[in-house]
PDB file of C-alpha atoms and ligand atoms in Angstrom:
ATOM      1  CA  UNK A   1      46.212 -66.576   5.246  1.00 48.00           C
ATOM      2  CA  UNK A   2      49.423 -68.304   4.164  1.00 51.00           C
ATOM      3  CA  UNK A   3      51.608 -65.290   5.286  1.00 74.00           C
ATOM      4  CA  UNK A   4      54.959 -66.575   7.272  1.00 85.00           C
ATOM      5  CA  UNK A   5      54.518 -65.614  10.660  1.00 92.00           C
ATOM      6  CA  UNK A   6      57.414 -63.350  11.678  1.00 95.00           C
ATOM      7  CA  UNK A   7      58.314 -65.259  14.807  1.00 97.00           C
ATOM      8  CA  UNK A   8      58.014 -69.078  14.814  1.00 97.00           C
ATOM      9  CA  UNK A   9      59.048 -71.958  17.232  1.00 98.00           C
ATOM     10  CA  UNK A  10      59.144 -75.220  16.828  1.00 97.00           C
ATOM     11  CA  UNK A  11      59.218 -78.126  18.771  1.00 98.00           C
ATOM     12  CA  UNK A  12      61.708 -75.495  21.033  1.00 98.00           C
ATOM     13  CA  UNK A  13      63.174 -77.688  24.471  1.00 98.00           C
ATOM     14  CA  UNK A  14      65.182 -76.326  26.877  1.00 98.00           C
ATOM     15  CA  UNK A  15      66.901 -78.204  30.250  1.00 97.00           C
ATOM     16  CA  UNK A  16      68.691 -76.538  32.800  1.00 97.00           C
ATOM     17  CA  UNK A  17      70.547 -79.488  34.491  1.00 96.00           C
ATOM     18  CA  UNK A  18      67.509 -81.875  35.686  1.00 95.00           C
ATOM     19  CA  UNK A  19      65.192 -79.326  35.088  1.00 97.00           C
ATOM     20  CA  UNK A  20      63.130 -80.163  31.901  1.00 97.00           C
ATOM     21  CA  UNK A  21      61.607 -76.381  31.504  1.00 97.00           C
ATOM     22  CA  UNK A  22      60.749 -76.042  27.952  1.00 98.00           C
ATOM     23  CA  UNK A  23      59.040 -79.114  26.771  1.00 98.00           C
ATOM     24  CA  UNK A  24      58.500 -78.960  22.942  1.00 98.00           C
ATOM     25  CA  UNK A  25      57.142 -75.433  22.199  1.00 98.00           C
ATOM     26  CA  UNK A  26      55.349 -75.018  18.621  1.00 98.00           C
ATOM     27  CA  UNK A  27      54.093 -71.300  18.657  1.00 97.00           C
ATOM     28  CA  UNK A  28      53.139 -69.382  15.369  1.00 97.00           C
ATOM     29  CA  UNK A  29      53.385 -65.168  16.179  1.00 97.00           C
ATOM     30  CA  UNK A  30      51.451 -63.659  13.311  1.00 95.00           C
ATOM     31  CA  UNK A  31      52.601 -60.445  12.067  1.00 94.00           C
ATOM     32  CA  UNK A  32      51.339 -57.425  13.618  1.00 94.00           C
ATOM     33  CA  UNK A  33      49.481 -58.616  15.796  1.00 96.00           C
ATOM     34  CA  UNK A  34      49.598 -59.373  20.270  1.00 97.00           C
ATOM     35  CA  UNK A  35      50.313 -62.632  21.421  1.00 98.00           C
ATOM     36  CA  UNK A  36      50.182 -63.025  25.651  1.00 97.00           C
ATOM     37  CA  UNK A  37      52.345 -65.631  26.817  1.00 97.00           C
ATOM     38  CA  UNK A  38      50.158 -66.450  29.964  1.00 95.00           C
ATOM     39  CA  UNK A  39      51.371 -68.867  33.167  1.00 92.00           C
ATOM     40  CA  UNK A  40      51.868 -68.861  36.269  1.00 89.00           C
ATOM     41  CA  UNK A  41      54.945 -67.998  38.607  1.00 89.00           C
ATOM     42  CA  UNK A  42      58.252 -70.393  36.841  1.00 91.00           C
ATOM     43  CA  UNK A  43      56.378 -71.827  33.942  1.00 93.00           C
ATOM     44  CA  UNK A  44      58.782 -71.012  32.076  1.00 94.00           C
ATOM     45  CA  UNK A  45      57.852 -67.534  30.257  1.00 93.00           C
ATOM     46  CA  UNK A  46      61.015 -65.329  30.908  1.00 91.00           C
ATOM     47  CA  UNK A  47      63.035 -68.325  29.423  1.00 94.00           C
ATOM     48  CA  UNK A  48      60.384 -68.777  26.563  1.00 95.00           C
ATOM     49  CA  UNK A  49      60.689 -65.555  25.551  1.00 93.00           C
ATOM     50  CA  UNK A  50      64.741 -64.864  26.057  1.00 92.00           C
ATOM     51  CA  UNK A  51      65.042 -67.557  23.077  1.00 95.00           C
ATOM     52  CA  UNK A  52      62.585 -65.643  20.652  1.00 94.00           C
ATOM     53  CA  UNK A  53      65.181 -62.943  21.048  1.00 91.00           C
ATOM     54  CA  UNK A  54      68.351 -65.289  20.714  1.00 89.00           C
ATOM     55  CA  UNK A  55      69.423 -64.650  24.629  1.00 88.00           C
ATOM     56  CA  UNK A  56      69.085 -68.854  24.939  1.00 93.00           C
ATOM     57  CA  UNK A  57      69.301 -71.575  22.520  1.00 94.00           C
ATOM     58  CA  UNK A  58      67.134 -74.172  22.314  1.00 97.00           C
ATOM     59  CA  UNK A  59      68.455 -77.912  23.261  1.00 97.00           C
ATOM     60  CA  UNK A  60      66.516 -79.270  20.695  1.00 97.00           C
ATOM     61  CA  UNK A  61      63.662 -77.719  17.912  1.00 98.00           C
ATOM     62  CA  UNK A  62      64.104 -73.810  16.325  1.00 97.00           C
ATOM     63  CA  UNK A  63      63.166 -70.988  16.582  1.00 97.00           C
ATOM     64  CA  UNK A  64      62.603 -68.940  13.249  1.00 96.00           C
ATOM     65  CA  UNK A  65      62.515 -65.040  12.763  1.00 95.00           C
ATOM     66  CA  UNK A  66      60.756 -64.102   9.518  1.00 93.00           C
ATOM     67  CA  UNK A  67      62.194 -67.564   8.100  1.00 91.00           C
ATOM     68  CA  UNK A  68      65.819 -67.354   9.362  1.00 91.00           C
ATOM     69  CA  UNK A  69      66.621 -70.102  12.063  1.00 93.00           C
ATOM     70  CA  UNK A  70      68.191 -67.592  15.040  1.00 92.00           C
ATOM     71  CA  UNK A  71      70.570 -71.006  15.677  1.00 91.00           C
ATOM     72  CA  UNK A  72      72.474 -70.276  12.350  1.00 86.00           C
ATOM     73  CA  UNK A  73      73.089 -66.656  12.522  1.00 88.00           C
ATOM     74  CA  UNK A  74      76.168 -65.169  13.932  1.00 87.00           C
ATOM     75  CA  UNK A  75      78.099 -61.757  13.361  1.00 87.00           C
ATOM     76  CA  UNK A  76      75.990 -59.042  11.308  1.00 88.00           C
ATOM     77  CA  UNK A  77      73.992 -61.116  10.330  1.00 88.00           C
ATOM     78  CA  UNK A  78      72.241 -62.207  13.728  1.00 87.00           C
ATOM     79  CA  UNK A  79      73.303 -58.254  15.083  1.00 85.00           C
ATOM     80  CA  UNK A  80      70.413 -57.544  12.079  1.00 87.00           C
ATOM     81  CA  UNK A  81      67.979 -59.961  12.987  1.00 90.00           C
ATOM     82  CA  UNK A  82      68.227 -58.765  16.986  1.00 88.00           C
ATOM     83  CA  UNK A  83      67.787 -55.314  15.217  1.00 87.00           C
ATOM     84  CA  UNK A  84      64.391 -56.232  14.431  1.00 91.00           C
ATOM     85  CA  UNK A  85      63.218 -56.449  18.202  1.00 93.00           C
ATOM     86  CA  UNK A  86      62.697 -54.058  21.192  1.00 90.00           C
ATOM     87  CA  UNK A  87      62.306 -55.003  24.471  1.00 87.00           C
ATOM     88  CA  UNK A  88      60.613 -53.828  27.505  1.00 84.00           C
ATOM     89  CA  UNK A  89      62.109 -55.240  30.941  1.00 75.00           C
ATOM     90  CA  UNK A  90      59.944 -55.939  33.901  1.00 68.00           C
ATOM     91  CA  UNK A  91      61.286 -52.938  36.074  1.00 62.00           C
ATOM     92  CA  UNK A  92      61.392 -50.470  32.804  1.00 60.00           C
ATOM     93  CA  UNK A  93      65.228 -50.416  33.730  1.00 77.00           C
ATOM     94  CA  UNK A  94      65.578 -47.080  33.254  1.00 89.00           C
ATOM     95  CA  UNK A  95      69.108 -45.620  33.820  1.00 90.00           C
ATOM     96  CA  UNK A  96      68.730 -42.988  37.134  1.00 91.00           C
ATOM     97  CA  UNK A  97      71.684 -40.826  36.164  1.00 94.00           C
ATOM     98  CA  UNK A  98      70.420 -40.311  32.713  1.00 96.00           C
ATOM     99  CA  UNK A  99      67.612 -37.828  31.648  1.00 97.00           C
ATOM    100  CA  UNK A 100      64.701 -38.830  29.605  1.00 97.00           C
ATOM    101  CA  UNK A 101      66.288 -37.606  26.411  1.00 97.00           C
ATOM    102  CA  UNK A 102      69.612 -39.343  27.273  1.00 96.00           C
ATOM    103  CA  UNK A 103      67.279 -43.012  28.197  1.00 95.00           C
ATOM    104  CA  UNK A 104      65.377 -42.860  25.523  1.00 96.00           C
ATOM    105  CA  UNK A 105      68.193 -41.532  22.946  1.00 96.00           C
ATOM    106  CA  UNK A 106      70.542 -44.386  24.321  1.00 93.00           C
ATOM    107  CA  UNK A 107      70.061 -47.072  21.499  1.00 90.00           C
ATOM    108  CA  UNK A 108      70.102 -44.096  18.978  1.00 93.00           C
ATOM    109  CA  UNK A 109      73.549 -42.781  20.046  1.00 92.00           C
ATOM    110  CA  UNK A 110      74.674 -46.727  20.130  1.00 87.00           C
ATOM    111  CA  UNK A 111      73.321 -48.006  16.680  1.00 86.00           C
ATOM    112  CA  UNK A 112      73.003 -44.734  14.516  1.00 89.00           C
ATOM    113  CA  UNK A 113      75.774 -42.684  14.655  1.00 90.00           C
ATOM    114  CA  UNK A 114      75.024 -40.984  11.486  1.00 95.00           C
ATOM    115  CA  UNK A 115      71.860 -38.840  12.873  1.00 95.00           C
ATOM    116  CA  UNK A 116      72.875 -35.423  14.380  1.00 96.00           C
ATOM    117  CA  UNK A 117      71.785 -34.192  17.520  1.00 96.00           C
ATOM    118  CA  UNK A 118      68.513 -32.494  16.241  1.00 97.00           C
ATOM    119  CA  UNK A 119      67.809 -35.911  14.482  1.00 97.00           C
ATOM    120  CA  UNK A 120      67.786 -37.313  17.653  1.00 97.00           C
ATOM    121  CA  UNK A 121      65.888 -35.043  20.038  1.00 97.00           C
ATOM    122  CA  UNK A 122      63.399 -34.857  16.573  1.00 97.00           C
ATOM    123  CA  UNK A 123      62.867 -39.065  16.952  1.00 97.00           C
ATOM    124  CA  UNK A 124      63.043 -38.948  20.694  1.00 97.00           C
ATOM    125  CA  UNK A 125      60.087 -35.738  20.931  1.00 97.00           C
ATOM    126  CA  UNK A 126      57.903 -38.085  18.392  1.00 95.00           C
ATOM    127  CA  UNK A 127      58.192 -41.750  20.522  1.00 94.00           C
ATOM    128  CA  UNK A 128      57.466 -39.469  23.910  1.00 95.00           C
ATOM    129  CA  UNK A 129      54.813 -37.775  22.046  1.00 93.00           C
ATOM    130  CA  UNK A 130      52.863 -41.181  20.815  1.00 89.00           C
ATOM    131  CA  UNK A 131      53.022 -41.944  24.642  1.00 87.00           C
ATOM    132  CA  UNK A 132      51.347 -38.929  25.762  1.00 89.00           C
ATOM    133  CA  UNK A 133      54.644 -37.308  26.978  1.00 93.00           C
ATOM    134  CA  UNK A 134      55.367 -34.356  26.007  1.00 93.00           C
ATOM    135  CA  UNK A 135      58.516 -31.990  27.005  1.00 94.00           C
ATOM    136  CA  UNK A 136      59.786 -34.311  29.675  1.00 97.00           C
ATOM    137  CA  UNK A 137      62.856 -34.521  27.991  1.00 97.00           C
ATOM    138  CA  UNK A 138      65.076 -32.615  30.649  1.00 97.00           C
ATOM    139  CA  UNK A 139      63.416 -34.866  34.010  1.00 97.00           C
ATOM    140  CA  UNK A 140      65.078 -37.884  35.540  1.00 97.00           C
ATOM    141  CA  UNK A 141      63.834 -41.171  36.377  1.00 93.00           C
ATOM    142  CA  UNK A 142      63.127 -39.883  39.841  1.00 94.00           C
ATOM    143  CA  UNK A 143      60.772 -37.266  38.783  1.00 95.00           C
ATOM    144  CA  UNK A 144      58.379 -39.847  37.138  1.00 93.00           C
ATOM    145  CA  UNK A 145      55.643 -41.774  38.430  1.00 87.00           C
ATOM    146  CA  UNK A 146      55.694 -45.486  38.040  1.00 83.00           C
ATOM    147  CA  UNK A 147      53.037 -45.165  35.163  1.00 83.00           C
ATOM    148  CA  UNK A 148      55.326 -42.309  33.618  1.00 89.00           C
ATOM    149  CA  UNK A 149      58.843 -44.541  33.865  1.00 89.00           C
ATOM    150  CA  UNK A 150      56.997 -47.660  32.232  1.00 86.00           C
ATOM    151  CA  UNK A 151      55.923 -45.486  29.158  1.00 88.00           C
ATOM    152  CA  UNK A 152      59.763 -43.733  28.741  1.00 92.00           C
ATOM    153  CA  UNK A 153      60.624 -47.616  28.732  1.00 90.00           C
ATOM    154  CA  UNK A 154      58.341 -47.886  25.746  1.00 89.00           C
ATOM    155  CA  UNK A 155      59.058 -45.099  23.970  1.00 92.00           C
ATOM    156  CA  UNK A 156      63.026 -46.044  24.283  1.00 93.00           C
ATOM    157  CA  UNK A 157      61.662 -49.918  23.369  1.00 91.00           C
ATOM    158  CA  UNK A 158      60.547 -48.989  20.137  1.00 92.00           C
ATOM    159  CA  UNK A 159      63.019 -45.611  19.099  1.00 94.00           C
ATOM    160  CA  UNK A 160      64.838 -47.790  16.810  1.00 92.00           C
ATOM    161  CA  UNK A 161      60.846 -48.293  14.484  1.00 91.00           C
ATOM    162  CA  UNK A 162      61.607 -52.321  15.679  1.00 93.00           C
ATOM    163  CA  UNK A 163      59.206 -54.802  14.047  1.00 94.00           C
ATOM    164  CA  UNK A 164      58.645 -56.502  17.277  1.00 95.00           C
ATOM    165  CA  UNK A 165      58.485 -55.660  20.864  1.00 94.00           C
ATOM    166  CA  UNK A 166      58.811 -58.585  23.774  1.00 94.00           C
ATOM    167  CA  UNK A 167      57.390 -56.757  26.315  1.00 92.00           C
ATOM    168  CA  UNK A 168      58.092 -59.072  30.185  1.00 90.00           C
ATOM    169  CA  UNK A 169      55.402 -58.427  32.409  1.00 88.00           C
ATOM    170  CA  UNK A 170      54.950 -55.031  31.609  1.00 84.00           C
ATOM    171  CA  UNK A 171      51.924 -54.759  34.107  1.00 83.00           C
ATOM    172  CA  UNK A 172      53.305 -56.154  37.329  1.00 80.00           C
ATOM    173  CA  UNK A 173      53.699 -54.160  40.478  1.00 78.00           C
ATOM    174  CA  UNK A 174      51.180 -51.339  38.836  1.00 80.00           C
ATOM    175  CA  UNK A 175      48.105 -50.294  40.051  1.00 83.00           C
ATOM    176  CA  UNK A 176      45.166 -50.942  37.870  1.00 85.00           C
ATOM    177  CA  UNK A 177      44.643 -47.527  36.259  1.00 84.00           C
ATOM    178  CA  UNK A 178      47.786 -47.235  35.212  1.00 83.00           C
ATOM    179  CA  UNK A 179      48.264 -50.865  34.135  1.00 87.00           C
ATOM    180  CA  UNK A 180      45.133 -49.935  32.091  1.00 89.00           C
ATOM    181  CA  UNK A 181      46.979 -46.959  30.473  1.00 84.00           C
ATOM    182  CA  UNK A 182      50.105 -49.353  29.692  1.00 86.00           C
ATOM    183  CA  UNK A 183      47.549 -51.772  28.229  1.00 92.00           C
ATOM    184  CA  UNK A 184      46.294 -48.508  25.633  1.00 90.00           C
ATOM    185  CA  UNK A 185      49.606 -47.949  24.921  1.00 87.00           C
ATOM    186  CA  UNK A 186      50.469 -51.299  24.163  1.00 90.00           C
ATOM    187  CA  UNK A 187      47.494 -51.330  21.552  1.00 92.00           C
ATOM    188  CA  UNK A 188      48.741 -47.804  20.865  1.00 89.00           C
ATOM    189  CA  UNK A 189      52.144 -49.323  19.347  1.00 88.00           C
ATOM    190  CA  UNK A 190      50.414 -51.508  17.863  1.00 91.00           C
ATOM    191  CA  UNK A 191      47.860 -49.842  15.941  1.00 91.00           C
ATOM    192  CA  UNK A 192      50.127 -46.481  14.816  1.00 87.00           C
ATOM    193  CA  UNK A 193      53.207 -48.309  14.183  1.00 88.00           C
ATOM    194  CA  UNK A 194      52.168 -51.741  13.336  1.00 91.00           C
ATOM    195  CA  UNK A 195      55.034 -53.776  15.649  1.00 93.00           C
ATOM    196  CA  UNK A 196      54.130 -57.362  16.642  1.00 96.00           C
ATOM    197  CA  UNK A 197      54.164 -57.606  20.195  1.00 96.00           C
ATOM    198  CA  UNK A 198      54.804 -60.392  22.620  1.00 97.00           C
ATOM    199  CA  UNK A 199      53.850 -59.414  26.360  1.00 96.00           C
ATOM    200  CA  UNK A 200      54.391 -62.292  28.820  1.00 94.00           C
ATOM    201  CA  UNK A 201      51.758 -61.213  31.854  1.00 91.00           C
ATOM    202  CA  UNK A 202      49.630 -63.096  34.880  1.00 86.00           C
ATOM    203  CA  UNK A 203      47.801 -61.027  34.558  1.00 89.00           C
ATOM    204  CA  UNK A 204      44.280 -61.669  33.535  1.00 91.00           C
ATOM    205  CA  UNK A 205      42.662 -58.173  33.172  1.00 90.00           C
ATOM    206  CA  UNK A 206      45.544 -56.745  31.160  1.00 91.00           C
ATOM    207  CA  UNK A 207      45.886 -60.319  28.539  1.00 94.00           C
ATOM    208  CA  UNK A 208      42.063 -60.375  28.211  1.00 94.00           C
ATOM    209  CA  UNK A 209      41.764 -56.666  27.226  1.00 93.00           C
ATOM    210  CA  UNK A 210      45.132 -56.176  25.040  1.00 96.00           C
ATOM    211  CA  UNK A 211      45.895 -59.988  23.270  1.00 97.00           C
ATOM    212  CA  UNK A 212      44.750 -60.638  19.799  1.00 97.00           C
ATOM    213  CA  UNK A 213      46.220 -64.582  20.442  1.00 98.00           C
ATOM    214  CA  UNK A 214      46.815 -66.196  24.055  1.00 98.00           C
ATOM    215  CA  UNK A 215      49.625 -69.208  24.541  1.00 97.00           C
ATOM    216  CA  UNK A 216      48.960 -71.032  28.097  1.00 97.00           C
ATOM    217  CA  UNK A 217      52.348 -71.863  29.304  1.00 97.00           C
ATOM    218  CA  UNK A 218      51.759 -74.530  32.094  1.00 96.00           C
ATOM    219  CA  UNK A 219      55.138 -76.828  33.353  1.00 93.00           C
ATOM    220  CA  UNK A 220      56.545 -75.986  30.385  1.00 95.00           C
ATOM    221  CA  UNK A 221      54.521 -77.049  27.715  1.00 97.00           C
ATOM    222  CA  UNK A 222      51.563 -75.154  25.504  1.00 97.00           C
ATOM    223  CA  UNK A 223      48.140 -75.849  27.262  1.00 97.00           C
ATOM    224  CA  UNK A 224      45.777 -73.752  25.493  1.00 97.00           C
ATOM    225  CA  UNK A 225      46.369 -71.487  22.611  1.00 97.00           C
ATOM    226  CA  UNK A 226      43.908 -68.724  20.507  1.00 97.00           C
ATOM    227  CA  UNK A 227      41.810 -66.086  20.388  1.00 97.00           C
ATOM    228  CA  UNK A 228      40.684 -65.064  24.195  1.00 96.00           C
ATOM    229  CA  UNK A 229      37.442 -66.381  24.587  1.00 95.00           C
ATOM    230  CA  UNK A 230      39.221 -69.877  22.438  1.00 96.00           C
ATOM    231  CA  UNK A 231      41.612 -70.079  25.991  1.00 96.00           C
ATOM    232  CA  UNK A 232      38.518 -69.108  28.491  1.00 94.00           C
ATOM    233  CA  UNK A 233      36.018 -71.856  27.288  1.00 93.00           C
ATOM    234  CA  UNK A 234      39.578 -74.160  27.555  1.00 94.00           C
ATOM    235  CA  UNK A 235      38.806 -77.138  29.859  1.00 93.00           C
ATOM    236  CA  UNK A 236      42.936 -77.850  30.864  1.00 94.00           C
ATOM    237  CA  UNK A 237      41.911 -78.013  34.536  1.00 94.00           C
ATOM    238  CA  UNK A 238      44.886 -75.240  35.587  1.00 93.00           C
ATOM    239  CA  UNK A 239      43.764 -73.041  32.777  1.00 94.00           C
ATOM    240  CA  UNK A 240      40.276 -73.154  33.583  1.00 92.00           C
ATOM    241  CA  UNK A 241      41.196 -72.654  37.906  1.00 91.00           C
ATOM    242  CA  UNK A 242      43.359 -69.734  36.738  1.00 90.00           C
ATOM    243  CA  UNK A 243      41.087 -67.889  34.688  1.00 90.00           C
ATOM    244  CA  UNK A 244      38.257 -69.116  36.802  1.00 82.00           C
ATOM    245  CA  UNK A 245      39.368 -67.741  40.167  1.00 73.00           C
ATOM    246  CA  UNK A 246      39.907 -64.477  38.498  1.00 71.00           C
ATOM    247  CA  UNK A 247      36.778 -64.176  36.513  1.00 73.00           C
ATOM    248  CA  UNK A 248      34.263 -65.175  39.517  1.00 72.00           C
ATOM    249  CA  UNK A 249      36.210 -62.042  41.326  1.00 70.00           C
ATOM    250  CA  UNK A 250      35.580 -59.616  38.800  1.00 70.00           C
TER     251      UNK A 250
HETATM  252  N1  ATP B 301      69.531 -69.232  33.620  1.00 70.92           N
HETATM  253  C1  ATP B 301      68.910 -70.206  34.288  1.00 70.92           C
HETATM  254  N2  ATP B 301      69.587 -71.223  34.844  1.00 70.92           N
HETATM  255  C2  ATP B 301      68.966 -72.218  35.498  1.00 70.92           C
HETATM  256  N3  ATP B 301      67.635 -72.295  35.664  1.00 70.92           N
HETATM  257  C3  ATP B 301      66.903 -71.311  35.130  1.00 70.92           C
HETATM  258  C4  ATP B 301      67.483 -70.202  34.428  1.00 70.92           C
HETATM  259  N4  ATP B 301      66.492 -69.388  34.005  1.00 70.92           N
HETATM  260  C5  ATP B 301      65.341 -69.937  34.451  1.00 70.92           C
HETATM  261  N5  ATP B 301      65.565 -71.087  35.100  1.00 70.92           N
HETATM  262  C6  ATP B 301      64.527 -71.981  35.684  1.00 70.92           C
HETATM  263  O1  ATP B 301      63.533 -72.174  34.680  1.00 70.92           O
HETATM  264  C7  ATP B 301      62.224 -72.234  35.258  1.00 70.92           C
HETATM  265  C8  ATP B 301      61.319 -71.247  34.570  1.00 70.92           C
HETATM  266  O2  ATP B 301      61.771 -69.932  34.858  1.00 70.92           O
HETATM  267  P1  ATP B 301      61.139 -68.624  34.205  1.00 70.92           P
HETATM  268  O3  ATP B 301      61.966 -67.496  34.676  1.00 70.92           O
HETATM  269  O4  ATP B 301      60.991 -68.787  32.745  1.00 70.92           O
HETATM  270  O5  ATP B 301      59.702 -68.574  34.883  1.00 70.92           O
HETATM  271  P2  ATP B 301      58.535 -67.519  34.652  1.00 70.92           P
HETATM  272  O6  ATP B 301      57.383 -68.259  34.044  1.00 70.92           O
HETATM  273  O7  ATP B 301      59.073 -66.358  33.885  1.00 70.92           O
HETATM  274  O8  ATP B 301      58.149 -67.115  36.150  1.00 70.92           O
HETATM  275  P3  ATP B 301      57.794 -65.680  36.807  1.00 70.92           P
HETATM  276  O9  ATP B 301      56.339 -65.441  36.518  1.00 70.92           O
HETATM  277  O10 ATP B 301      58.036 -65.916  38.251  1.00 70.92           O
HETATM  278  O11 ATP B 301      58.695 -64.631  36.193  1.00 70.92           O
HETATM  279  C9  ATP B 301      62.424 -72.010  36.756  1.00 70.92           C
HETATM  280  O12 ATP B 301      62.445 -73.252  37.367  1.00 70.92           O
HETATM  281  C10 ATP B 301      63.785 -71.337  36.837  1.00 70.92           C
HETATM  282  O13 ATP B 301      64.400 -71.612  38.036  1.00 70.92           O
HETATM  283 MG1   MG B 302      59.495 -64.323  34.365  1.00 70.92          MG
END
């Protein structure tokens, strides 16, 4: 398949001062499908994945969104391109003082000022509803379980129908069952709505059961990159320690 894949980097390096943390990333991200940026703990995956989105700049290579190089885009033009993604935040960064409705209505009532108020609720009631959460419209953050909060983060990540969703470490601090349920709704969004997601994770369990593609992000640079079982017969020493302490345990 020749089809341009809707996120591409290449040859992306980024320094902060001394530190040399990007070093020459070339990363296709096929269109609807899940791509796991895997490392370990400052590898260099929350910075990898703030330039897919345009948050940094690369020092040196590009970084292409369905063709256009994010570097030349400014005004409306890059406002359009960011339009394209949502994004799910570690802590689901939900805002306390706000209901569901309000939360997950928020980028609604920013961007699309032309919907009325039953538009609204309508688009809201149909993301909660793909997420198995029905009627919670009137709680608050605080009523929610952790499991709960992450999937009102989801539903709110893709309210706008974006093409892509960068999802950073959308697993971490759960406990398995419900990182298991994030996982299904992760292939959920996926399969109903056809978005191209990019989850950074460690963690093993959750990248082996939800990525179509896995990119090995070790001191910066690609170490191993495909299909799952491509990046578990990998012999990178790290790569094969880091899946290999985890798979012996499980
Ligand atoms: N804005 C910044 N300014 C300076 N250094 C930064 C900045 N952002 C990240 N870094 C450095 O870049 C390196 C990679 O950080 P990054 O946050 O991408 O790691 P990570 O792989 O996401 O780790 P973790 O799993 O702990 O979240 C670290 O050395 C970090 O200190
Ligand atoms: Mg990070």
């Amino acid at each position: 398949m020749s089809e341009l894949p809707i996120i591409r980097t290449e040859n992306v390096h980024k320094h902060f001062g001394d530190n040399h943390v990007l070093k020459g990333i070339s990363l296709d991200f096929p269109t609807g499908t899940t791509t796991v940026i895997l490392g370990g703990s400052g590898s260099g995956k929350s910075v990898l994945m703030k330039h897919l989105i345009g948050l940094l700049s690369p020092d040196e290579g590009r970084v292409l969104i369905e063709g256009d190089d994010l570097a030349g885009l400014q005004g409306e033009a890059l406002t359009k391109v960011r339009g394209k993604f949502g994004m799910v935040f570690q802590w689901a960064a939900l805002f306390d003082s706000m209901s569901v409705l309000e939360n997950v209505a928020f980028p609604l009532r920013e961007h699309r000022k032309d919907l009325s108020e039953e538009q609204i609720r309508a688009l809201v009631a149909e993301k909660l509803a793909l997420f198995g959460l029905e009627g919670i419209e009137e709680k608050y953050p605080a009523d929610l379980s952790g499991g709960m909060r992450k999937r009102v983060g989801l539903a709110r990540a893709i309210i706008m129908d974006p093409k892509i969703v960068l999802y950073d470490e959308p697993t971490t601090g759960l406990d398995p069952i419900t990182t298991d349920y994030v996982d299904e709704m992760i292939k959920r969004a996926k399969e109903k709505l056809g978005v191209t997601s990019v989850v950074i994770s460690h963690d093993v369990a959750s990248t082996f059961n939800i990525a179509d593609y896995i990119a090995f992000l070790y001191d910066g640079a690609i170490v191993a990159y495909g299909p799952p079982a491509e990046v578990k017969a990998s012999e990178h020493p790290f790569v094969q320690q880091f899946l290999g302490t985890w798979f012996r345990k499980n």
